[in-house]
JSON list of C-alpha atoms and ligand atoms in Angstrom, two decimals:
[
{"chain": "A", "resi": 224, "resn": "MET", "atom": "CA", "xyz": [26.44, -24.57, 3.34]},
{"chain": "A", "resi": 225, "resn": "ASN", "atom": "CA", "xyz": [25.98, -27.08, 0.69]},
{"chain": "A", "resi": 226, "resn": "GLN", "atom": "CA", "xyz": [22.30, -28.01, -0.65]},
{"chain": "A", "resi": 227, "resn": "SER", "atom": "CA", "xyz": [21.56, -30.57, 1.94]},
{"chain": "A", "resi": 228, "resn": "GLU", "atom": "CA", "xyz": [22.65, -28.44, 4.82]},
{"chain": "A", "resi": 229, "resn": "ILE", "atom": "CA", "xyz": [20.54, -25.59, 3.47]},
{"chain": "A", "resi": 230, "resn": "SER", "atom": "CA", "xyz": [17.50, -27.84, 3.46]},
{"chain": "A", "resi": 231, "resn": "LYS", "atom": "CA", "xyz": [18.10, -29.07, 6.86]},
{"chain": "A", "resi": 232, "resn": "ALA", "atom": "CA", "xyz": [18.64, -25.65, 8.10]},
{"chain": "A", "resi": 233, "resn": "VAL", "atom": "CA", "xyz": [15.23, -24.46, 6.33]},
{"chain": "A", "resi": 234, "resn": "VAL", "atom": "CA", "xyz": [13.40, -27.37, 7.80]},
{"chain": "A", "resi": 235, "resn": "GLU", "atom": "CA", "xyz": [14.74, -26.49, 11.24]},
{"chain": "A", "resi": 236, "resn": "ALA", "atom": "CA", "xyz": [13.64, -22.88, 10.76]},
{"chain": "A", "resi": 237, "resn": "LEU", "atom": "CA", "xyz": [10.30, -23.72, 9.72]},
{"chain": "A", "resi": 238, "resn": "ALA", "atom": "CA", "xyz": [9.89, -25.54, 13.01]},
{"chain": "A", "resi": 239, "resn": "ARG", "atom": "CA", "xyz": [11.39, -22.87, 14.95]},
{"chain": "A", "resi": 240, "resn": "ALA", "atom": "CA", "xyz": [9.13, -20.18, 13.27]},
{"chain": "A", "resi": 241, "resn": "ASN", "atom": "CA", "xyz": [6.02, -22.17, 13.83]},
{"chain": "A", "resi": 242, "resn": "GLY", "atom": "CA", "xyz": [6.91, -22.65, 17.38]},
{"chain": "A", "resi": 243, "resn": "ALA", "atom": "CA", "xyz": [7.52, -18.89, 17.75]},
{"chain": "A", "resi": 244, "resn": "GLY", "atom": "CA", "xyz": [3.80, -18.34, 16.54]},
{"chain": "A", "resi": 245, "resn": "CYS", "atom": "CA", "xyz": [4.53, -17.61, 12.92]},
{"chain": "A", "resi": 246, "resn": "ASN", "atom": "CA", "xyz": [2.70, -19.43, 10.04]},
{"chain": "A", "resi": 247, "resn": "VAL", "atom": "CA", "xyz": [5.06, -20.78, 7.44]},
{"chain": "A", "resi": 248, "resn": "ARG", "atom": "CA", "xyz": [4.80, -23.71, 5.37]},
{"chain": "A", "resi": 249, "resn": "ALA", "atom": "CA", "xyz": [6.85, -25.34, 2.73]},
{"chain": "A", "resi": 250, "resn": "ARG", "atom": "CA", "xyz": [4.93, -25.84, -0.70]},
{"chain": "A", "resi": 251, "resn": "TYR", "atom": "CA", "xyz": [5.62, -28.54, -3.25]},
{"chain": "A", "resi": 252, "resn": "THR", "atom": "CA", "xyz": [9.42, -28.47, -2.66]},
{"chain": "A", "resi": 253, "resn": "GLU", "atom": "CA", "xyz": [11.76, -26.89, -0.09]},
{"chain": "A", "resi": 254, "resn": "CYS", "atom": "CA", "xyz": [12.34, -24.20, -2.65]},
{"chain": "A", "resi": 255, "resn": "ALA", "atom": "CA", "xyz": [8.94, -22.92, -2.46]},
{"chain": "A", "resi": 256, "resn": "LEU", "atom": "CA", "xyz": [8.23, -21.43, 0.96]},
{"chain": "A", "resi": 257, "resn": "THR", "atom": "CA", "xyz": [5.07, -19.27, 1.91]},
{"chain": "A", "resi": 258, "resn": "VAL", "atom": "CA", "xyz": [4.76, -17.25, 5.02]},
{"chain": "A", "resi": 259, "resn": "GLY", "atom": "CA", "xyz": [1.34, -16.25, 6.47]},
{"chain": "A", "resi": 260, "resn": "VAL", "atom": "CA", "xyz": [1.76, -12.53, 6.89]},
{"chain": "A", "resi": 261, "resn": "PRO", "atom": "CA", "xyz": [-0.51, -11.08, 9.44]},
{"chain": "A", "resi": 262, "resn": "GLY", "atom": "CA", "xyz": [-2.48, -8.39, 7.46]},
{"chain": "A", "resi": 263, "resn": "MET", "atom": "CA", "xyz": [-5.91, -6.95, 7.04]},
{"chain": "A", "resi": 264, "resn": "GLY", "atom": "CA", "xyz": [-8.64, -9.43, 7.98]},
{"chain": "A", "resi": 265, "resn": "GLY", "atom": "CA", "xyz": [-6.17, -12.40, 8.31]},
{"chain": "A", "resi": 266, "resn": "PHE", "atom": "CA", "xyz": [-3.24, -13.86, 6.81]},
{"chain": "A", "resi": 267, "resn": "GLU", "atom": "CA", "xyz": [-1.84, -13.23, 3.44]},
{"chain": "A", "resi": 268, "resn": "TRP", "atom": "CA", "xyz": [0.35, -16.08, 2.15]},
{"chain": "A", "resi": 269, "resn": "ILE", "atom": "CA", "xyz": [3.39, -14.71, 0.51]},
{"chain": "A", "resi": 270, "resn": "ASP", "atom": "CA", "xyz": [6.44, -16.71, -1.07]},
{"chain": "A", "resi": 271, "resn": "ALA", "atom": "CA", "xyz": [9.53, -16.32, 0.79]},
{"chain": "A", "resi": 272, "resn": "THR", "atom": "CA", "xyz": [13.13, -17.26, 0.35]},
{"chain": "A", "resi": 273, "resn": "PRO", "atom": "CA", "xyz": [14.79, -19.95, 2.34]},
{"chain": "A", "resi": 274, "resn": "GLU", "atom": "CA", "xyz": [17.07, -17.01, 3.61]},
{"chain": "A", "resi": 275, "resn": "GLN", "atom": "CA", "xyz": [14.04, -15.09, 4.85]},
{"chain": "A", "resi": 276, "resn": "VAL", "atom": "CA", "xyz": [12.72, -18.31, 6.45]},
{"chain": "A", "resi": 277, "resn": "LEU", "atom": "CA", "xyz": [15.96, -18.67, 8.30]},
{"chain": "A", "resi": 278, "resn": "ARG", "atom": "CA", "xyz": [15.51, -15.27, 9.87]},
{"chain": "A", "resi": 279, "resn": "LEU", "atom": "CA", "xyz": [11.89, -15.54, 10.58]},
{"chain": "A", "resi": 280, "resn": "ALA", "atom": "CA", "xyz": [11.72, -16.76, 14.12]},
{"chain": "A", "resi": 281, "resn": "ASP", "atom": "CA", "xyz": [14.23, -14.12, 15.22]},
{"chain": "A", "resi": 282, "resn": "ASP", "atom": "CA", "xyz": [12.39, -11.23, 14.05]},
{"chain": "A", "resi": 283, "resn": "PRO", "atom": "CA", "xyz": [9.06, -12.02, 12.43]},
{"chain": "A", "resi": 284, "resn": "THR", "atom": "CA", "xyz": [7.90, -8.44, 12.11]},
{"chain": "A", "resi": 285, "resn": "ALA", "atom": "CA", "xyz": [11.02, -7.61, 9.90]},
{"chain": "A", "resi": 286, "resn": "ILE", "atom": "CA", "xyz": [10.33, -10.47, 7.61]},
{"chain": "A", "resi": 287, "resn": "TYR", "atom": "CA", "xyz": [6.75, -9.70, 7.34]},
{"chain": "A", "resi": 288, "resn": "ALA", "atom": "CA", "xyz": [7.58, -6.10, 6.53]},
{"chain": "A", "resi": 289, "resn": "GLU", "atom": "CA", "xyz": [9.98, -7.25, 3.87]},
{"chain": "A", "resi": 290, "resn": "LEU", "atom": "CA", "xyz": [7.38, -9.70, 2.17]},
{"chain": "A", "resi": 291, "resn": "VAL", "atom": "CA", "xyz": [4.76, -6.93, 1.85]},
{"chain": "A", "resi": 292, "resn": "GLY", "atom": "CA", "xyz": [7.26, -4.34, 0.63]},
{"chain": "A", "resi": 293, "resn": "LEU", "atom": "CA", "xyz": [7.13, -2.18, 3.75]},
{"chain": "A", "resi": 294, "resn": "THR", "atom": "CA", "xyz": [9.96, -1.08, 6.34]},
{"chain": "A", "resi": 295, "resn": "LYS", "atom": "CA", "xyz": [9.36, -2.67, 9.75]},
{"chain": "A", "resi": 296, "resn": "ALA", "atom": "CA", "xyz": [8.21, 0.74, 11.19]},
{"chain": "A", "resi": 297, "resn": "GLU", "atom": "CA", "xyz": [5.77, 1.14, 8.29]},
{"chain": "A", "resi": 298, "resn": "TYR", "atom": "CA", "xyz": [4.41, -2.57, 8.63]},
{"chain": "A", "resi": 299, "resn": "LEU", "atom": "CA", "xyz": [3.89, -1.95, 12.46]},
{"chain": "A", "resi": 300, "resn": "GLU", "atom": "CA", "xyz": [1.97, 1.22, 11.64]},
{"chain": "A", "resi": 301, "resn": "TRP", "atom": "CA", "xyz": [0.05, -0.31, 8.80]},
{"chain": "A", "resi": 302, "resn": "PHE", "atom": "CA", "xyz": [-1.01, -3.31, 10.94]},
{"chain": "A", "resi": 303, "resn": "GLU", "atom": "CA", "xyz": [-1.79, -1.49, 14.08]},
{"chain": "A", "resi": 304, "resn": "SER", "atom": "CA", "xyz": [-3.74, 1.22, 12.43]},
{"chain": "A", "resi": 305, "resn": "GLN", "atom": "CA", "xyz": [-5.57, -1.66, 10.47]},
{"chain": "A", "resi": 306, "resn": "GLY", "atom": "CA", "xyz": [-4.71, 0.01, 7.29]},
{"chain": "A", "resi": 307, "resn": "LEU", "atom": "CA", "xyz": [-5.87, 3.48, 8.01]},
{"chain": "A", "resi": 308, "resn": "VAL", "atom": "CA", "xyz": [-3.79, 6.54, 6.94]},
{"chain": "A", "resi": 309, "resn": "TYR", "atom": "CA", "xyz": [-3.59, 9.27, 9.50]},
{"chain": "A", "resi": 310, "resn": "CYS", "atom": "CA", "xyz": [-3.86, 13.00, 8.94]},
{"chain": "A", "resi": 311, "resn": "SER", "atom": "CA", "xyz": [-0.66, 14.91, 8.27]},
{"chain": "A", "resi": 312, "resn": "GLY", "atom": "CA", "xyz": [-2.09, 17.83, 10.59]},
{"chain": "A", "resi": 313, "resn": "THR", "atom": "CA", "xyz": [-0.87, 18.63, 13.93]},
{"chain": "A", "resi": 314, "resn": "THR", "atom": "CA", "xyz": [-3.12, 19.07, 17.00]},
{"chain": "A", "resi": 315, "resn": "VAL", "atom": "CA", "xyz": [-3.22, 22.19, 19.17]},
{"chain": "A", "resi": 316, "resn": "LYS", "atom": "CA", "xyz": [-0.87, 20.29, 21.65]},
{"chain": "A", "resi": 317, "resn": "GLY", "atom": "CA", "xyz": [1.65, 19.88, 18.82]},
{"chain": "A", "resi": 318, "resn": "GLN", "atom": "CA", "xyz": [1.01, 16.14, 18.27]},
{"chain": "A", "resi": 319, "resn": "ARG", "atom": "CA", "xyz": [0.47, 14.20, 15.05]},
{"chain": "A", "resi": 320, "resn": "CYS", "atom": "CA", "xyz": [-3.36, 14.18, 14.40]},
{"chain": "A", "resi": 321, "resn": "LYS", "atom": "CA", "xyz": [-4.75, 10.87, 14.96]},
{"chain": "A", "resi": 322, "resn": "ASN", "atom": "CA", "xyz": [-7.88, 11.19, 12.57]},
{"chain": "A", "resi": 323, "resn": "PRO", "atom": "CA", "xyz": [-7.76, 8.84, 9.54]},
{"chain": "A", "resi": 324, "resn": "ILE", "atom": "CA", "xyz": [-7.78, 10.76, 6.11]},
{"chain": "A", "resi": 325, "resn": "VAL", "atom": "CA", "xyz": [-9.54, 7.80, 4.36]},
{"chain": "A", "resi": 326, "resn": "ARG", "atom": "CA", "xyz": [-12.85, 6.27, 5.14]},
{"chain": "A", "resi": 327, "resn": "PRO", "atom": "CA", "xyz": [-12.06, 2.86, 3.68]},
{"chain": "A", "resi": 328, "resn": "GLN", "atom": "CA", "xyz": [-10.19, 0.72, 6.08]},
{"chain": "A", "resi": 329, "resn": "ALA", "atom": "CA", "xyz": [-7.97, -2.31, 5.56]},
{"chain": "A", "resi": 330, "resn": "LEU", "atom": "CA", "xyz": [-5.91, -0.92, 2.77]},
{"chain": "A", "resi": 331, "resn": "SER", "atom": "CA", "xyz": [-3.44, -3.35, 1.24]},
{"chain": "A", "resi": 332, "resn": "ALA", "atom": "CA", "xyz": [0.23, -2.83, 2.26]},
{"chain": "A", "resi": 333, "resn": "GLN", "atom": "CA", "xyz": [1.16, -1.06, -0.97]},
{"chain": "A", "resi": 334, "resn": "ASP", "atom": "CA", "xyz": [-2.06, 1.09, -1.37]},
{"chain": "A", "resi": 335, "resn": "TRP", "atom": "CA", "xyz": [-1.56, 2.08, 2.25]},
{"chain": "A", "resi": 336, "resn": "LYS", "atom": "CA", "xyz": [2.09, 3.08, 1.70]},
{"chain": "A", "resi": 337, "resn": "LYS", "atom": "CA", "xyz": [1.26, 5.17, -1.55]},
{"chain": "A", "resi": 338, "resn": "LEU", "atom": "CA", "xyz": [-1.61, 6.95, 0.15]},
{"chain": "A", "resi": 339, "resn": "ARG", "atom": "CA", "xyz": [0.61, 7.59, 3.15]},
{"chain": "A", "resi": 340, "resn": "GLU", "atom": "CA", "xyz": [3.36, 9.03, 1.05]},
{"chain": "A", "resi": 341, "resn": "ASP", "atom": "CA", "xyz": [0.85, 11.29, -0.80]},
{"chain": "A", "resi": 342, "resn": "GLY", "atom": "CA", "xyz": [-0.24, 12.56, 2.69]},
{"chain": "A", "resi": 343, "resn": "GLY", "atom": "CA", "xyz": [-3.51, 14.32, 3.38]},
{"chain": "A", "resi": 344, "resn": "TYR", "atom": "CA", "xyz": [-5.78, 15.76, 5.97]},
{"chain": "A", "resi": 345, "resn": "CYS", "atom": "CA", "xyz": [-8.85, 14.87, 7.96]},
{"chain": "A", "resi": 346, "resn": "HIS", "atom": "CA", "xyz": [-11.94, 17.00, 7.77]},
{"chain": "A", "resi": 347, "resn": "ALA", "atom": "CA", "xyz": [-10.77, 18.98, 10.84]},
{"chain": "A", "resi": 348, "resn": "HIS", "atom": "CA", "xyz": [-7.64, 19.95, 9.08]},
{"chain": "A", "resi": 349, "resn": "GLY", "atom": "CA", "xyz": [-9.16, 20.92, 5.84]},
{"chain": "A", "resi": 350, "resn": "GLY", "atom": "CA", "xyz": [-9.08, 17.58, 4.11]},
{"chain": "B", "resi": 1491, "resn": "ZN", "atom": "ZN1", "xyz": [-6.28, 16.12, 11.30]}
]
């Protein structure tokens, strides 16, 4: 694609993404695009590439994950848990313990990822 075709495609992608319920806006020029990534307590506006905006409407979650530096699965877990990290312990039924290991909620994506990698246990499991 040449430059004008790319711009046209991005403008169309912006409309398509917004129509699909995403929040995306062009800032200053078409080269500066920001996407409202659903996070803790609202949206976080993060710069995105035109290429990411082109893919946004098809798989918003994947792009949100890329923008906050998580995998898609991590992003979903982070978002659905509201930034809580769950215990690494196992319940008597053999399932992953659902107790959080940290009291502060709404960890940022990167704080959450780091804490999750470190692991830990709830009070019931010796944390
Ligand atoms: Zn536990």
